[in-house]
Tab-separated table of C-alpha atoms and ligand atoms in Angstrom:
chain	number	residue	atom	x	y	z
A	22	MET	CA	269.302	2.075	87.139
A	23	LYS	CA	267.103	1.302	90.149
A	24	TRP	CA	263.525	1.277	88.857
A	25	THR	CA	262.159	3.517	91.621
A	26	LEU	CA	264.649	6.241	90.618
A	27	LYS	CA	263.693	5.847	86.960
A	28	SER	CA	260.028	6.171	87.927
A	29	LYS	CA	260.719	9.424	89.830
A	30	ILE	CA	262.649	10.905	86.886
A	31	GLN	CA	259.896	9.974	84.422
A	32	ASN	CA	257.185	11.398	86.700
A	33	ILE	CA	259.051	14.722	86.961
A	34	ILE	CA	259.742	14.999	83.209
A	35	ALA	CA	256.117	14.150	82.432
A	36	LEU	CA	254.989	17.186	84.450
A	37	LEU	CA	256.813	19.608	82.126
A	38	PRO	CA	255.022	21.250	79.161
A	39	SER	CA	254.837	18.735	76.247
A	40	SER	CA	257.416	20.298	73.915
A	41	ILE	CA	260.123	20.544	76.610
A	42	SER	CA	259.123	17.262	78.190
A	43	TYR	CA	259.502	15.216	74.974
A	44	LYS	CA	262.850	16.846	74.114
A	45	LEU	CA	264.264	16.223	77.581
A	46	TYR	CA	262.984	12.642	77.640
A	47	TYR	CA	264.590	11.942	74.278
A	48	LEU	CA	267.866	13.519	75.399
A	49	LEU	CA	267.970	11.404	78.559
A	50	GLN	CA	267.095	8.232	76.638
A	51	ARG	CA	269.848	9.037	74.141
A	52	LYS	CA	272.496	9.820	76.765
A	53	LEU	CA	271.634	7.300	79.482
A	54	GLY	CA	268.695	5.110	78.465
A	55	GLY	CA	267.582	2.622	75.841
A	56	LEU	CA	268.608	4.833	72.896
A	57	LYS	CA	272.239	5.225	73.978
A	58	LYS	CA	273.483	2.333	71.898
A	59	ILE	CA	271.097	1.206	69.195
A	60	ASN	CA	270.921	-1.286	66.400
A	61	PRO	CA	267.941	-2.230	64.240
A	62	ILE	CA	267.994	-5.996	64.845
A	63	SER	CA	265.225	-6.455	67.426
A	64	ARG	CA	262.641	-4.417	65.499
A	65	LEU	CA	263.637	-5.911	62.132
A	66	GLN	CA	263.056	-9.253	63.832
A	67	ALA	CA	259.658	-7.982	64.990
A	68	GLY	CA	258.676	-7.270	61.370
A	69	ILE	CA	260.120	-10.640	60.329
A	70	GLU	CA	258.062	-12.369	63.036
A	71	VAL	CA	254.938	-10.716	61.590
A	72	GLY	CA	255.950	-12.272	58.236
A	73	ILE	CA	256.426	-15.686	59.893
A	74	GLN	CA	253.045	-15.476	61.626
A	75	LEU	CA	251.433	-14.646	58.269
A	76	LYS	CA	253.243	-17.489	56.535
A	77	ASN	CA	251.990	-19.859	59.257
A	78	GLN	CA	248.466	-18.747	58.351
A	79	ASP	CA	249.173	-19.394	54.642
A	80	LYS	CA	248.967	-15.661	54.006
A	81	ILE	CA	251.280	-13.737	51.712
A	82	THR	CA	252.972	-10.401	52.308
A	83	THR	CA	253.685	-9.504	48.682
A	84	GLY	CA	251.476	-6.691	47.448
A	85	LYS	CA	249.727	-6.285	50.804
A	86	THR	CA	248.920	-3.147	52.794
A	87	PHE	CA	249.830	-3.050	56.484
A	88	LEU	CA	248.680	-0.694	59.199
A	89	GLU	CA	251.166	-0.447	62.055
A	90	VAL	CA	249.830	1.043	65.292
A	91	GLY	CA	252.454	2.852	67.405
A	92	THR	CA	255.491	3.644	65.225
A	93	GLY	CA	257.714	4.898	68.031
A	94	TRP	CA	261.161	6.404	67.389
A	95	ARG	CA	262.237	4.384	64.347
A	96	LEU	CA	261.117	2.554	61.196
A	97	ASN	CA	262.558	-0.953	61.383
A	98	VAL	CA	259.251	-2.828	61.519
A	99	PRO	CA	257.906	-1.125	58.337
A	100	LEU	CA	261.310	-1.601	56.663
A	101	ALA	CA	261.308	-5.350	57.364
A	102	LEU	CA	257.760	-5.622	55.987
A	103	TRP	CA	258.763	-3.779	52.830
A	104	LEU	CA	261.757	-6.083	52.395
A	105	ILE	CA	259.389	-9.077	52.403
A	106	GLY	CA	257.169	-7.598	49.724
A	107	ALA	CA	254.655	-5.282	51.408
A	108	LYS	CA	253.052	-2.909	48.925
A	109	LYS	CA	252.417	-0.159	51.450
A	110	ILE	CA	252.906	0.351	55.159
A	111	ILE	CA	250.807	2.950	56.928
A	112	THR	CA	252.291	3.588	60.350
A	113	VAL	CA	250.415	5.711	62.847
A	114	ASP	CA	251.454	7.183	66.164
A	115	LEU	CA	249.673	9.393	68.643
A	116	ASN	CA	253.005	11.113	69.326
A	117	PRO	CA	255.471	12.306	66.642
A	118	TYR	CA	258.436	10.509	68.213
A	119	LEU	CA	260.104	9.508	64.912
A	120	LYS	CA	263.730	10.703	64.786
A	121	GLU	CA	265.693	10.983	61.554
A	122	ASP	CA	269.083	10.673	63.264
A	123	LEU	CA	268.084	7.336	64.860
A	124	ILE	CA	266.832	6.034	61.512
A	125	LYS	CA	270.116	7.081	59.873
A	126	GLU	CA	272.031	5.240	62.587
A	127	ASP	CA	269.923	2.122	61.946
A	128	MET	CA	270.589	2.430	58.217
A	129	ASP	CA	274.328	2.789	58.849
A	130	TYR	CA	274.210	-0.457	60.813
A	131	ILE	CA	272.309	-2.205	58.024
A	132	ARG	CA	274.781	-0.941	55.411
A	133	ALA	CA	277.758	-2.077	57.481
A	134	ASN	CA	276.289	-5.514	58.242
A	135	GLN	CA	274.450	-6.464	55.068
A	136	GLU	CA	275.020	-10.217	55.223
A	137	GLU	CA	273.947	-10.429	58.867
A	138	ILE	CA	270.793	-8.471	58.052
A	139	LYS	CA	269.933	-10.624	55.038
A	140	HIS	CA	270.277	-13.794	57.135
A	141	LEU	CA	267.624	-12.553	59.518
A	142	PHE	CA	265.132	-13.008	56.691
A	143	ASP	CA	266.018	-16.667	56.017
A	144	GLY	CA	262.873	-18.662	55.264
A	145	LEU	CA	260.909	-15.625	54.040
A	146	ASP	CA	260.617	-14.118	50.558
A	147	PHE	CA	263.345	-11.524	50.943
A	148	ASP	CA	263.352	-8.994	48.110
A	149	GLU	CA	266.999	-8.618	47.099
A	150	THR	CA	266.200	-5.911	44.513
A	151	ARG	CA	264.488	-3.771	47.144
A	152	PHE	CA	267.406	-4.298	49.502
A	153	ARG	CA	269.820	-3.105	46.824
A	154	SER	CA	267.758	0.014	46.155
A	155	LEU	CA	267.724	0.712	49.889
A	156	MET	CA	271.501	0.394	49.987
A	157	ASP	CA	271.770	2.698	46.942
A	158	LEU	CA	269.590	5.372	48.527
A	159	THR	CA	271.314	5.299	51.900
A	160	GLY	CA	274.782	5.145	50.359
A	161	ARG	CA	274.506	8.834	49.488
A	162	ASP	CA	273.212	11.924	51.251
A	163	TRP	CA	269.504	11.159	51.803
A	164	HIS	CA	266.393	12.484	53.484
A	165	LEU	CA	263.662	10.703	55.374
A	166	THR	CA	261.069	11.699	52.754
A	167	GLU	CA	263.058	9.710	50.166
A	168	LEU	CA	262.984	6.639	52.390
A	169	PHE	CA	259.213	7.018	52.831
A	170	GLU	CA	258.825	7.273	49.070
A	171	LEU	CA	261.096	4.326	48.222
A	172	CYS	CA	259.469	1.974	50.740
A	173	ASP	CA	255.918	3.309	50.382
A	174	ILE	CA	255.741	4.104	54.076
A	175	GLN	CA	253.028	6.561	55.074
A	176	TYR	CA	253.745	8.024	58.505
A	177	ILE	CA	250.712	9.509	60.222
A	178	SER	CA	251.551	11.414	63.386
A	179	PRO	CA	249.977	12.791	65.441
A	180	GLY	CA	247.378	10.191	64.557
A	181	ASP	CA	245.084	8.054	66.662
A	182	ALA	CA	244.556	4.426	65.642
A	183	THR	CA	241.087	4.561	67.176
A	184	LYS	CA	240.025	7.311	64.729
A	185	LEU	CA	241.617	6.994	61.312
A	186	THR	CA	240.643	8.738	58.128
A	187	LEU	CA	241.197	5.562	56.077
A	188	SER	CA	238.255	4.115	54.159
A	189	GLU	CA	236.699	0.725	54.822
A	190	ASN	CA	238.428	-2.329	53.290
A	191	THR	CA	241.788	-0.615	52.810
A	192	ILE	CA	244.242	-2.679	54.854
A	193	ASP	CA	245.209	-6.342	54.771
A	194	TYR	CA	247.025	-6.608	58.085
A	195	HIS	CA	246.662	-4.654	61.335
A	196	ILE	CA	249.799	-4.947	63.451
A	197	SER	CA	251.577	-3.582	66.503
A	198	TYR	CA	254.707	-4.374	68.462
A	199	THR	CA	254.804	-3.730	72.220
A	200	VAL	CA	252.133	-1.048	72.069
A	201	LEU	CA	248.869	-2.468	73.401
A	202	GLU	CA	250.160	-2.879	76.975
A	203	HIS	CA	250.504	0.927	77.121
A	204	ILE	CA	246.906	1.667	76.158
A	205	PRO	CA	243.861	1.734	78.501
A	206	PRO	CA	241.449	-1.207	77.956
A	207	ASP	CA	238.562	0.905	76.545
A	208	THR	CA	240.935	2.487	74.026
A	209	ILE	CA	242.259	-0.951	72.967
A	210	LEU	CA	238.689	-2.005	72.245
A	211	ALA	CA	238.091	1.194	70.228
A	212	LEU	CA	241.341	0.505	68.353
A	213	PHE	CA	240.236	-3.042	67.454
A	214	GLU	CA	236.829	-1.732	66.388
A	215	GLU	CA	238.457	0.858	64.127
A	216	GLY	CA	240.624	-1.974	62.783
A	217	ASN	CA	237.454	-4.000	62.089
A	218	ARG	CA	236.158	-1.073	60.037
A	219	ILE	CA	239.200	-0.589	57.811
A	220	ILE	CA	240.431	-4.177	57.394
A	221	LYS	CA	239.596	-6.241	54.316
A	222	GLU	CA	237.380	-9.284	54.671
A	223	ASP	CA	240.251	-11.780	54.690
A	224	GLY	CA	242.562	-9.510	56.712
A	225	LEU	CA	244.384	-10.435	59.902
A	226	PHE	CA	245.394	-8.721	63.130
A	227	ILE	CA	248.900	-9.567	64.379
A	228	HIS	CA	249.893	-8.035	67.678
A	229	ARG	CA	252.808	-8.533	70.013
A	230	VAL	CA	251.958	-7.692	73.619
A	231	ASP	CA	254.662	-7.376	76.248
A	232	TYR	CA	252.971	-8.151	79.585
A	233	SER	CA	256.143	-7.661	81.591
A	234	ASP	CA	256.861	-4.905	84.068
A	235	HIS	CA	258.903	-2.662	81.750
A	236	PHE	CA	260.979	-1.428	84.681
A	237	SER	CA	262.423	-4.953	84.838
A	238	HIS	CA	263.995	-4.394	81.373
A	239	SER	CA	266.598	-2.078	82.859
A	240	ASP	CA	266.635	-3.126	86.534
A	241	THR	CA	267.650	-6.750	86.951
A	242	SER	CA	266.880	-6.689	90.681
A	243	ILE	CA	263.152	-7.117	89.937
A	244	ASN	CA	261.345	-9.805	87.991
A	245	ALA	CA	258.969	-9.401	85.056
A	246	ILE	CA	255.810	-9.370	87.179
A	247	ASN	CA	257.109	-7.195	90.002
A	248	PHE	CA	254.397	-4.612	89.295
A	249	LEU	CA	251.585	-7.054	90.122
A	250	GLN	CA	252.189	-6.508	93.832
A	251	TYR	CA	250.906	-2.905	93.753
A	252	GLY	CA	247.366	-1.674	94.217
A	253	GLU	CA	245.915	0.571	91.503
A	254	GLY	CA	246.510	3.894	93.334
A	255	GLN	CA	250.035	2.986	94.336
A	256	TRP	CA	250.930	1.853	90.814
A	257	ASP	CA	249.426	4.976	89.306
A	258	LYS	CA	251.715	7.100	91.478
A	259	LEU	CA	254.738	5.074	90.370
A	260	ALA	CA	254.084	4.798	86.651
A	261	GLY	CA	250.879	6.607	85.697
A	262	ASN	CA	252.707	9.066	83.444
A	263	ARG	CA	252.824	9.409	79.648
A	264	TYR	CA	256.196	7.653	79.425
A	265	MET	CA	255.565	4.554	81.495
A	266	TYR	CA	251.825	3.976	81.614
A	267	MET	CA	251.187	0.213	81.590
A	268	ASN	CA	247.659	-1.154	81.823
A	269	ARG	CA	248.857	-4.354	83.583
A	270	LEU	CA	246.204	-6.363	81.722
A	271	ARG	CA	247.108	-10.049	81.800
A	272	HIS	CA	246.885	-12.492	78.920
A	273	ASP	CA	243.341	-13.628	79.850
A	274	ASP	CA	242.158	-9.979	79.923
A	275	PHE	CA	243.523	-9.505	76.413
A	276	LEU	CA	241.771	-12.622	75.136
A	277	ASP	CA	238.539	-11.169	76.592
A	278	LEU	CA	239.101	-7.886	74.750
A	279	TYR	CA	239.522	-9.756	71.466
A	280	LYS	CA	236.266	-11.587	72.188
A	281	GLN	CA	234.499	-8.280	72.845
A	282	ALA	CA	235.856	-6.997	69.523
A	283	ASN	CA	234.237	-10.014	67.806
A	284	HIS	CA	237.548	-11.642	66.867
A	285	ASN	CA	238.451	-15.298	66.411
A	286	ILE	CA	241.812	-16.168	67.906
A	287	LEU	CA	243.835	-17.992	65.238
A	288	THR	CA	247.188	-18.413	66.994
A	289	VAL	CA	248.695	-17.464	70.314
A	290	ASN	CA	252.386	-17.919	71.100
A	291	THR	CA	253.100	-17.034	74.703
A	292	ASP	CA	256.319	-16.744	76.632
A	293	GLN	CA	257.118	-17.084	80.301
A	294	GLU	CA	260.160	-15.981	82.233
A	295	PRO	CA	261.920	-18.829	84.033
A	296	GLY	CA	261.544	-18.627	87.803
A	297	ILE	CA	258.278	-16.691	87.876
A	298	ALA	CA	255.975	-19.713	87.985
A	299	GLN	CA	258.067	-21.068	90.846
A	300	SER	CA	257.908	-17.856	92.902
A	301	LEU	CA	254.143	-17.823	92.375
A	302	GLU	CA	253.770	-21.446	93.460
A	303	THR	CA	255.914	-21.056	96.565
A	304	GLY	CA	254.013	-17.885	97.499
A	305	THR	CA	257.230	-15.822	97.730
A	306	MET	CA	255.662	-12.971	95.729
A	307	ASP	CA	253.043	-10.521	96.911
A	308	ILE	CA	250.209	-10.241	94.414
A	309	ASP	CA	247.626	-7.443	94.586
A	310	ASP	CA	243.919	-8.327	94.938
A	311	ARG	CA	243.282	-7.275	91.302
A	312	PHE	CA	245.339	-10.268	90.133
A	313	LYS	CA	244.932	-12.727	93.035
A	314	ASN	CA	242.086	-14.686	91.466
A	315	LYS	CA	244.014	-15.396	88.297
A	316	PRO	CA	245.668	-18.800	87.849
A	317	ASN	CA	249.443	-18.868	88.246
A	318	ASP	CA	249.949	-20.063	84.676
A	319	ILE	CA	248.225	-16.878	83.449
A	320	LEU	CA	250.196	-14.628	85.798
A	321	ALA	CA	253.443	-16.225	84.642
A	322	ILE	CA	252.886	-15.248	80.976
A	323	THR	CA	255.158	-12.323	80.135
A	324	GLY	CA	254.432	-11.791	76.443
A	325	ALA	CA	252.463	-13.080	73.471
A	326	TRP	CA	252.075	-12.938	69.713
A	327	ILE	CA	248.351	-13.003	69.005
A	328	VAL	CA	246.907	-13.538	65.537
A	329	THR	CA	243.187	-12.939	65.049
A	330	GLU	CA	240.526	-12.325	62.430
A	331	ILE	CA	237.031	-10.874	62.593
A	332	LYS	CA	234.497	-13.640	63.278
A	333	LYS	CA	232.771	-14.658	60.099
A	334	ILE	CA	228.994	-14.686	60.192
A	335	GLU	CA	227.987	-18.323	60.135
A	336	ILE	CA	225.244	-19.185	57.720
A	337	GLY	CA	223.058	-21.869	59.351
A	338	ASN	CA	222.045	-25.123	57.626
A	339	ARG	CA	219.159	-24.609	55.280
B	18	LIG	C1	256.095	1.657	73.661
B	18	LIG	S1	255.899	2.530	72.206
B	18	LIG	C2	256.299	1.271	71.045
B	18	LIG	C3	256.833	1.824	69.778
B	18	LIG	C4	257.332	0.805	68.749
B	18	LIG	N1	256.275	-0.065	68.297
B	18	LIG	C5	258.496	0.021	69.276
B	18	LIG	O1	258.393	-1.184	69.366
B	18	LIG	O2	259.505	0.603	69.592
B	18	LIG	C6	254.158	2.696	72.027
B	18	LIG	C7	253.773	3.720	70.981
B	18	LIG	O3	252.356	3.653	70.763
B	18	LIG	C8	251.885	4.957	70.544
B	18	LIG	N2	250.421	4.987	70.766
B	18	LIG	C9	249.747	4.894	71.930
B	18	LIG	N3	248.422	4.980	71.734
B	18	LIG	C10	248.226	5.100	70.405
B	18	LIG	C11	247.074	5.258	69.566
B	18	LIG	N4	245.837	5.294	70.076
B	18	LIG	N5	247.257	5.397	68.240
B	18	LIG	C12	248.506	5.379	67.706
B	18	LIG	N6	249.630	5.245	68.458
B	18	LIG	C13	249.497	5.115	69.779
B	18	LIG	C14	252.695	5.793	71.511
B	18	LIG	O4	252.693	7.162	71.172
B	18	LIG	C15	254.071	5.157	71.402
B	18	LIG	O5	254.878	5.760	70.431
């Protein structure tokens, strides 16, 4: 679908009262959009990537408590974490988007493709016993509450990751997948600060940020940084609604936010879309003044996994 049409539809639906708006948006996504044909692979892989990032930091997942910010429609990230040993996964979302029928469809896929699913976890400590109990549960008539109970998933929604009721030192890992690009900068900082409060001393933050213009995911006629050509007002008119808000922060802006939150960056894995660097170098793309001063190699970054920890207080030489 042409992205400008999608933007108009989203802007109109966002004007409706919340309860009707969410239902209609879900219906359209299910009939025509990203939820028309689903399978759990990409989000299981997201949870697996969190496990890989932790392994690269010599951290274990077994027995650990995760806080996921921004659950979304389904539960595949928490499920993957549970299958690699997580003790508990608290998943919080501002909006109660979670849908039982989508989760059941994901589980049907997992049941029908068990070997494929198990292979995704190669190289990690996959818990075969847990997998079998998941297959047992979902092989009969089951309810979402039973899945929550089996996998120790606590779903908090509506819930705001900037203001949680959790006590200090309760979580080991603070994670999100393609969430932070949808949150205004001040709120991201508040979210990190709340994370600083609840995370244990040796805890880590693992976040995947998708810097790309999300309209480019379904309209191949535009590239992943198409949105950088628009001024703030113009962009707000196109996508400043609850369904498509994107802060357009670039990778360097995110690194600054981490610094402001008093974090040490431990690892950054970035990706770039082929062709973008070239269009930037040849000047064939219009770039708005907000982004003009940034180096091309920053503008060309379309996503990153960022692993951080709170800066330790250094004790000076005595
Ligand atoms: C683009 S969705 C991503 C959902 C999911 N992680 C995925 O990959 O499909 C972003 C989610 O973050 C949630 N969100 C935004 N701000 C939040 C906040 N302050 N606290 C908790 N969730 C938030 C939104 O409601 C939305 O469900």
